[in-house]
Short mmCIF file of C-alpha atoms in Angstrom, two decimals:
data_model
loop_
_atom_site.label_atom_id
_atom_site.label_comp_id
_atom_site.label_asym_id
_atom_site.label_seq_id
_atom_site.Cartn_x
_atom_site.Cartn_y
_atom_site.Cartn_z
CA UNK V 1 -6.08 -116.96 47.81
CA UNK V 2 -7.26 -113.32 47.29
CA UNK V 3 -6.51 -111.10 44.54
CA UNK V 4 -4.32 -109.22 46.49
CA UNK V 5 -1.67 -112.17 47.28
CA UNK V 6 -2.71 -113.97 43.72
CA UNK V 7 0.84 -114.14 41.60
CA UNK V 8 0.95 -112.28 38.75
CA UNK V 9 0.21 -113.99 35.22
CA UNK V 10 1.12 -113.17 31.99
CA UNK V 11 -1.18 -112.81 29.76
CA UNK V 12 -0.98 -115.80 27.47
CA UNK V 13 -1.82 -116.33 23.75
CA UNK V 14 -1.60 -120.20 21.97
CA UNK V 15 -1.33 -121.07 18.21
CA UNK V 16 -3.18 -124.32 17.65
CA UNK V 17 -6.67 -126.62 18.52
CA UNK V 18 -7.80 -125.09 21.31
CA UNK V 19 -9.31 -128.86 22.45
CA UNK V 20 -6.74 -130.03 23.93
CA UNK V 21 -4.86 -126.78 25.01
CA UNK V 22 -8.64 -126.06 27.19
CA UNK V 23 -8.08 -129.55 28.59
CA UNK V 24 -4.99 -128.53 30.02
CA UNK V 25 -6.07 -125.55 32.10
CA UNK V 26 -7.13 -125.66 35.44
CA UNK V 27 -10.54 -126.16 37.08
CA UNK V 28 -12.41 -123.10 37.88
CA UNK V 29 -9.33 -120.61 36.84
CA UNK V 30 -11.38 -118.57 34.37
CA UNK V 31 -13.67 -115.82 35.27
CA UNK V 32 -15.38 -114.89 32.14
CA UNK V 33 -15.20 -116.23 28.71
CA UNK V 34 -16.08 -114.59 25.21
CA UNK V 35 -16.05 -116.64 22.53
CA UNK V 36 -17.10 -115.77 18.50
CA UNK V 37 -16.72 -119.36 17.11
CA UNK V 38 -16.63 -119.43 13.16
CA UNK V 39 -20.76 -119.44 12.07
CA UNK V 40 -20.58 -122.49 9.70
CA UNK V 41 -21.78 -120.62 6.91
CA UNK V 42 -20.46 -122.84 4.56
CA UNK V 43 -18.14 -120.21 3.13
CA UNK V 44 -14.45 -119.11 3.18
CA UNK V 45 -14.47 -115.69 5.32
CA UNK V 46 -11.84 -113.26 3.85
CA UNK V 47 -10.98 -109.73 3.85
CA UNK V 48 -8.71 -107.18 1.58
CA UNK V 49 -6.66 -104.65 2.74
CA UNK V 50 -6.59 -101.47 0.46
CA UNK V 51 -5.25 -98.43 0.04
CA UNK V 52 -6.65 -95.93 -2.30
CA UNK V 53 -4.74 -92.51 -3.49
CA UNK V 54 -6.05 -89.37 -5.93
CA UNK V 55 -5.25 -90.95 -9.32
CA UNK V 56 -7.06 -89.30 -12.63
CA UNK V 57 -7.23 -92.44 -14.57
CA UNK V 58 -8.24 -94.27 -10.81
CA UNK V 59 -10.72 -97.37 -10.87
CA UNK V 60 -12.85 -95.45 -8.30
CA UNK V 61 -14.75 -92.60 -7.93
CA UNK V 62 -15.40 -90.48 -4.83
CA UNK V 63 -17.24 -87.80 -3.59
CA UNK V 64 -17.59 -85.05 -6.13
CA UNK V 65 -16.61 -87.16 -8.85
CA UNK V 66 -13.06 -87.65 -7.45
CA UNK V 67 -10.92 -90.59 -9.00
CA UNK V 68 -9.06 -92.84 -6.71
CA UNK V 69 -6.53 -95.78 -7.63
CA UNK V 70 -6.78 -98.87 -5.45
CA UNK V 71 -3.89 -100.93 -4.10
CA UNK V 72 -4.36 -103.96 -2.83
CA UNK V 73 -2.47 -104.53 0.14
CA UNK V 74 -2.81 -108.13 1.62
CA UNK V 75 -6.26 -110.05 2.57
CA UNK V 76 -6.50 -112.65 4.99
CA UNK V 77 -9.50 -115.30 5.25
CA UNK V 78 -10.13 -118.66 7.12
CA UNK V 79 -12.52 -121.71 6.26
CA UNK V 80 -16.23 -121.11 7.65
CA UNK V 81 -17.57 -124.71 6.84
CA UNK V 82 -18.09 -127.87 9.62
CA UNK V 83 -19.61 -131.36 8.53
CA UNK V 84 -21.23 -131.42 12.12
CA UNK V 85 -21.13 -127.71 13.92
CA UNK V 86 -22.56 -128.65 17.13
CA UNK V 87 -20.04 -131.92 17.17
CA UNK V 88 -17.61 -129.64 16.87
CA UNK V 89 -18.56 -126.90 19.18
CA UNK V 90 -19.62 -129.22 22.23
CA UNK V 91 -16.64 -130.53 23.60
CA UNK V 92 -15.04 -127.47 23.58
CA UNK V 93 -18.47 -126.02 25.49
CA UNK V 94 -17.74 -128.66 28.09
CA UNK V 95 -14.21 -127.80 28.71
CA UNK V 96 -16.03 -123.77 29.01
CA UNK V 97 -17.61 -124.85 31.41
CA UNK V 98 -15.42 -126.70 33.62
CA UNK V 99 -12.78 -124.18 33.53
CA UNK V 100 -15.36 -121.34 34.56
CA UNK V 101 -15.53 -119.56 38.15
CA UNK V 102 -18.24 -120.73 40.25
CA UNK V 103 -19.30 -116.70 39.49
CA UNK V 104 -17.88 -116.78 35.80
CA UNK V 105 -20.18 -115.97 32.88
CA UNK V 106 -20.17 -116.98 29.11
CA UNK V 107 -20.82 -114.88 26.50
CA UNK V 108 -21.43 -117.15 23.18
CA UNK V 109 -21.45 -115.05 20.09
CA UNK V 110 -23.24 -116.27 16.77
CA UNK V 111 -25.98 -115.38 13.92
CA UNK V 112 -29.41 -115.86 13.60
CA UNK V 113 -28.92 -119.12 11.36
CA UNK V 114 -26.99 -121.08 14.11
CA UNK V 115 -28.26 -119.36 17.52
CA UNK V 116 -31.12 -122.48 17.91
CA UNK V 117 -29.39 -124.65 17.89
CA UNK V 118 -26.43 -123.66 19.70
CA UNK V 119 -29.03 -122.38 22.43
CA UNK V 120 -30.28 -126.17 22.71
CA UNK V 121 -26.61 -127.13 23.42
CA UNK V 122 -25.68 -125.15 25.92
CA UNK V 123 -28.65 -125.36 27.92
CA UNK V 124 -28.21 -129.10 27.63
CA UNK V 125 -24.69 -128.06 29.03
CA UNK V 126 -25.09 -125.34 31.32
CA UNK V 127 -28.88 -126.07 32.66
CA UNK V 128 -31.48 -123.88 31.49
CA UNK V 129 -31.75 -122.02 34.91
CA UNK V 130 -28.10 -120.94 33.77
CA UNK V 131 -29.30 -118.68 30.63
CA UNK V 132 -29.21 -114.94 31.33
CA UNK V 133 -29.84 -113.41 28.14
CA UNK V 134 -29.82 -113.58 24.66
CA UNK V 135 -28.36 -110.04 23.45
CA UNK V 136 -29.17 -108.50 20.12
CA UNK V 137 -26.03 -106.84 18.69
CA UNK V 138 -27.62 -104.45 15.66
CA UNK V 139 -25.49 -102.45 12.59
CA UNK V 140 -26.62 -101.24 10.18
CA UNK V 141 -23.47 -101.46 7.58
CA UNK V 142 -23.50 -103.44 4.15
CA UNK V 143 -25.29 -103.98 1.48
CA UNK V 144 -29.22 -104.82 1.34
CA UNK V 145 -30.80 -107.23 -0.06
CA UNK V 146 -34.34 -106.33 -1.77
CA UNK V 147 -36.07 -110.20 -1.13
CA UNK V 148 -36.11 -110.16 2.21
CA UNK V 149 -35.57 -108.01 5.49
CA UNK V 150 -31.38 -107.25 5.32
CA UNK V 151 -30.28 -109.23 8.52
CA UNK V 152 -28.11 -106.41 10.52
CA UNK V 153 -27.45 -108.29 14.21
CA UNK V 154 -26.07 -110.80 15.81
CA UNK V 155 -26.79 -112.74 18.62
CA UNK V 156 -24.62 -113.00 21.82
CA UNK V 157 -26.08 -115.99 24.18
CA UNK V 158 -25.13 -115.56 27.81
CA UNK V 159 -24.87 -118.19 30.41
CA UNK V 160 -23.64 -118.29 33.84
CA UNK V 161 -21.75 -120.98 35.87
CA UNK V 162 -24.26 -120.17 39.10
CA UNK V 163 -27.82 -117.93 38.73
CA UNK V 164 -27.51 -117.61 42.44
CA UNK V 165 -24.07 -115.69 42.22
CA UNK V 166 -22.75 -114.17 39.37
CA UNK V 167 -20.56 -111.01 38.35
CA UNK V 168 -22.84 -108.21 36.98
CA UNK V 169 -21.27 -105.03 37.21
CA UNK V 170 -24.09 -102.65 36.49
CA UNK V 171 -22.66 -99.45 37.65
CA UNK V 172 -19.86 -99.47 35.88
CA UNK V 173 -21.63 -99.90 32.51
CA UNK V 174 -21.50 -97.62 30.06
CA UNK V 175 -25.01 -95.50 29.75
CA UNK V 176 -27.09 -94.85 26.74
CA UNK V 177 -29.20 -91.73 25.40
CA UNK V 178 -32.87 -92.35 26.82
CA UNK V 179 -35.25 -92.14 23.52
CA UNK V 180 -37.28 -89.66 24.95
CA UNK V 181 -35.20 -87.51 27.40
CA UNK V 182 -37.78 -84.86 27.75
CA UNK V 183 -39.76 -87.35 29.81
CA UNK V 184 -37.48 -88.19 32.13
CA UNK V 185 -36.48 -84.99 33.82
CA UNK V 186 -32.90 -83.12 33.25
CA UNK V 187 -30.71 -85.10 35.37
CA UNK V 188 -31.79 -88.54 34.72
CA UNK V 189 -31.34 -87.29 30.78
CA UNK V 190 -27.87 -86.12 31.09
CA UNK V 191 -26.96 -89.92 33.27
CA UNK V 192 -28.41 -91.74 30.78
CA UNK V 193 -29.60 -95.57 31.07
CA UNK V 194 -28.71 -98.89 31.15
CA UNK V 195 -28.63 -100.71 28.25
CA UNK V 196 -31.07 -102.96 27.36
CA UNK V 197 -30.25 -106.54 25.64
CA UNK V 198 -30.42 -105.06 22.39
CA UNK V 199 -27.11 -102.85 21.66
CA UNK V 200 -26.61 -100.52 18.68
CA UNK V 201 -23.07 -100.75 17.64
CA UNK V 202 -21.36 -99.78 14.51
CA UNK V 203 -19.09 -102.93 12.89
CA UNK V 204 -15.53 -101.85 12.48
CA UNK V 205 -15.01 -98.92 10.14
CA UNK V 206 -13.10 -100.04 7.26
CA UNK V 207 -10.28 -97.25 7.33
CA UNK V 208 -10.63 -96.49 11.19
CA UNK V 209 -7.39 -97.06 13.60
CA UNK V 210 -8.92 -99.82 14.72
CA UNK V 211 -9.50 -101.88 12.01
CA UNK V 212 -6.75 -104.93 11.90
CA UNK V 213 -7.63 -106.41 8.19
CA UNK V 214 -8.92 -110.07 9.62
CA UNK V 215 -12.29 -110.63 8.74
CA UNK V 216 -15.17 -111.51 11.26
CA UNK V 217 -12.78 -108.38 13.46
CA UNK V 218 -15.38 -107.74 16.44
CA UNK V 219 -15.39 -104.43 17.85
CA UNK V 220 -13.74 -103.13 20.97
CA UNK V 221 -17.16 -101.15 22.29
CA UNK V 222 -18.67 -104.25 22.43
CA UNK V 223 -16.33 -106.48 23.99
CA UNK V 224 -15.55 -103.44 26.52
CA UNK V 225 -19.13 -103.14 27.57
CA UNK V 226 -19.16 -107.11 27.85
CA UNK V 227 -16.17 -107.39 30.17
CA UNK V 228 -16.85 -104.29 32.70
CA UNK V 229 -20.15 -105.92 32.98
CA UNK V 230 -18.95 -109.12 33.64
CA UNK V 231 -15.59 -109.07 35.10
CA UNK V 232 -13.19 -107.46 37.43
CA UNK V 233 -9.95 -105.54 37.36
CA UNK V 234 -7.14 -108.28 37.46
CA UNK V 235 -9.59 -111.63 36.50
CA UNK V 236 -9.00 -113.88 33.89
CA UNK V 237 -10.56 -113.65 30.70
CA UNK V 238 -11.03 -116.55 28.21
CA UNK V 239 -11.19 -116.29 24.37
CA UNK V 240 -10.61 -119.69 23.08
CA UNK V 241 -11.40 -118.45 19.34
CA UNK V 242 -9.56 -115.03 19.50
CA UNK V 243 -9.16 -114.04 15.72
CA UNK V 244 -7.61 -110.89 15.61
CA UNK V 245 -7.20 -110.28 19.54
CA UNK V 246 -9.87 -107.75 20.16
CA UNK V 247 -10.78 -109.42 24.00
CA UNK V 248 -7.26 -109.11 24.73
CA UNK V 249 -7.17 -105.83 23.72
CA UNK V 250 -10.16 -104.73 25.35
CA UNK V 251 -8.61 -106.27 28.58
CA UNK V 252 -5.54 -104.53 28.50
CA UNK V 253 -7.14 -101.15 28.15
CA UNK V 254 -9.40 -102.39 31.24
CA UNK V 255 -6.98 -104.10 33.73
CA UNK V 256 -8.05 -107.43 33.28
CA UNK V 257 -5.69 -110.48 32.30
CA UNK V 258 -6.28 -112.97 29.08
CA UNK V 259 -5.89 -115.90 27.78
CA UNK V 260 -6.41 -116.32 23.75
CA UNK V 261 -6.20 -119.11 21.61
CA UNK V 262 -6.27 -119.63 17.58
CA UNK V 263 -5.41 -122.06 15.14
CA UNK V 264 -5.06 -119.72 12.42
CA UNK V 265 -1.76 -118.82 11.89
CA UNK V 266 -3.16 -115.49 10.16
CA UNK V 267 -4.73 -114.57 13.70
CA UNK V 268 -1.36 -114.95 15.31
CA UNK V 269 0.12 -113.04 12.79
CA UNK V 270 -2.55 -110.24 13.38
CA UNK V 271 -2.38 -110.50 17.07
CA UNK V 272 1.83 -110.50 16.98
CA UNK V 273 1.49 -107.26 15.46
CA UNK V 274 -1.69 -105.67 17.82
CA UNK V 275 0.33 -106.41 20.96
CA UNK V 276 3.92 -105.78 19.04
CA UNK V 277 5.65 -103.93 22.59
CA UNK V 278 3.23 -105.19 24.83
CA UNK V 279 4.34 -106.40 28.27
CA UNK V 280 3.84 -109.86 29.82
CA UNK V 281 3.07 -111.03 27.02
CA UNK V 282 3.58 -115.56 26.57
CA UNK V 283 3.24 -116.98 23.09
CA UNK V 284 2.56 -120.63 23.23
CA UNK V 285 3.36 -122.28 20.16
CA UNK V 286 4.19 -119.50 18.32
CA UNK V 287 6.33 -118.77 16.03
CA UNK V 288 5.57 -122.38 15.06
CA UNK V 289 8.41 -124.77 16.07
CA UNK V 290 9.58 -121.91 18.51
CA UNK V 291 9.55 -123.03 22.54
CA UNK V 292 6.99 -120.43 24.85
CA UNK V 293 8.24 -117.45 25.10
CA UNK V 294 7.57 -114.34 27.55
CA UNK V 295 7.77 -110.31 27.13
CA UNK V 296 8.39 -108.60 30.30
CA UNK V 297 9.46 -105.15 29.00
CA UNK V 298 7.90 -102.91 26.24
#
């Protein structure tokens, strides 16, 4: 069927283990998946909200000497800690796999203490003729440690279904500063260049619009540049550990449809407010105990 004549779908979010709910979806009905799995660091991830206001007697001080007072609003966190990671991860990987496009792509996003061995697994999945790249995301936020080199990246590993046919929209990608524009010549300056597997990306600002309060939040530029890369208007995107929604709102601001999933009932709460008046809109599952329910207007 072409993607003219395709019925429409509404974009579709599910509270609980995404196992089984990937089990139920269709062969092949995916066209690229994101997915930022918790990194087993063996901690509980959390964030606080705050709010701070001019206060003279204030617990912090700003620029200029400046007192603040700081409210805590609300923090949210979720468990970070798996007996057997890979156990975990690899039937889900599987399922990835299976529900792929024959020219869907993967992107698999972790840190530099799990990437190994998660690289092992998938090519073990996937074939190792199926590896694309291995993308650097770099900040440079946080504190730094004095013992060691402060890690500031993360690694995104990406696979596709097929080498010999793949989406790779490299047009449409967003360009880059060249280093040394004077070498270059004026126009090919002011175009800019592709980007290379290592992106420069600040985190999420902690008082900027788009920051949601769930911790591990991902940032849109980076899933944007991810899915007009890898996608086209009006596929199907996959996030099968969605968090705070930031693929699905990356694909509504770039015509493409989702499909999220979370067991965290703090991520749905997150994600009920992100999309609060959003159209075609189903929630599986949630509220918990409620039947599936659909948004057509907003």
């Amino acid at each position: 069927m072409s993607r003219a004549n395709r019925p429409a779908m509404a974009n579709r979010i599910y509270f609980g283990d995404n196992l089984p709910i990937l089990k139920r979806l269709p062969d092949a009905s995916v066209n690229l998946i994101y997915i930022d799995p918790p990194f087993n660091t063996g901690k509980t991830q959390s964030r606080e909200s705050i709010r701070v206001s001019p206060a003279a007697d204030g617990d912090r001080t700003g620029f200029q000497g400046r007192r603040y007072r700081t409210v805590k609003l609300g923090a949210r966190s979720f468990a970070d800690v798996f007996d057997d990671y890979l156990g975990f991860l690899e039937p889900r990987l599987r399922e990835a796999r299976r529900v792929l496009a024959a020219n869907g792509s993967l992107y698999f996003h972790i840190d530099c203490r799990e990437v190994h061995y998660c690289k092992l697994l998938l090519d073990s999945i996937f074939g190792r003729e199926c590896f694309l790249n291995e993308i650097i995301w770099a900040y440079d936020y946080g504190g730094r440690p004095r013992s060691r080199w402060p890690p500031k990246h993360d690694n995104i590993l990406v696979y596709v279904k097929d080498p010999r046919r793949y989406v790779f929209n490299s047009d449409a990608i967003d360009r880059v500063p060249y280093m040394a524009p004077g070498l270059v010549g004026p126009e090919k300056a002011a175009r800019g260049k592709l980007p290379t597997d290592v992106w420069w990306h600040t985190i999420v600002p902690t008082n900027g619009k788009e920051k949601t309060g769930y911790p591990t939040q991902k940032p849109l530029g980076v899933l944007r540049r991810i899915i007009v890369a890898s996608s086209n208007p009006d596929d199907v995107v996959l996030d099968f550990f969605a968090g705070s929604g930031t693929t699905g709102e990356a694909c509504r601001q770039l015509g493409r449809r989702f499909i999220l999933m979370d067991n965290n009932p703090e991520a749905l709460e997150v994600m009920a407010r992100r999309f609060t008046g959003a159209k075609d809109m189903e929630w599986v599952g949630w509220p918990p105990g409620g039947a599936a329910r659909v948004r057509r207007d907003g």
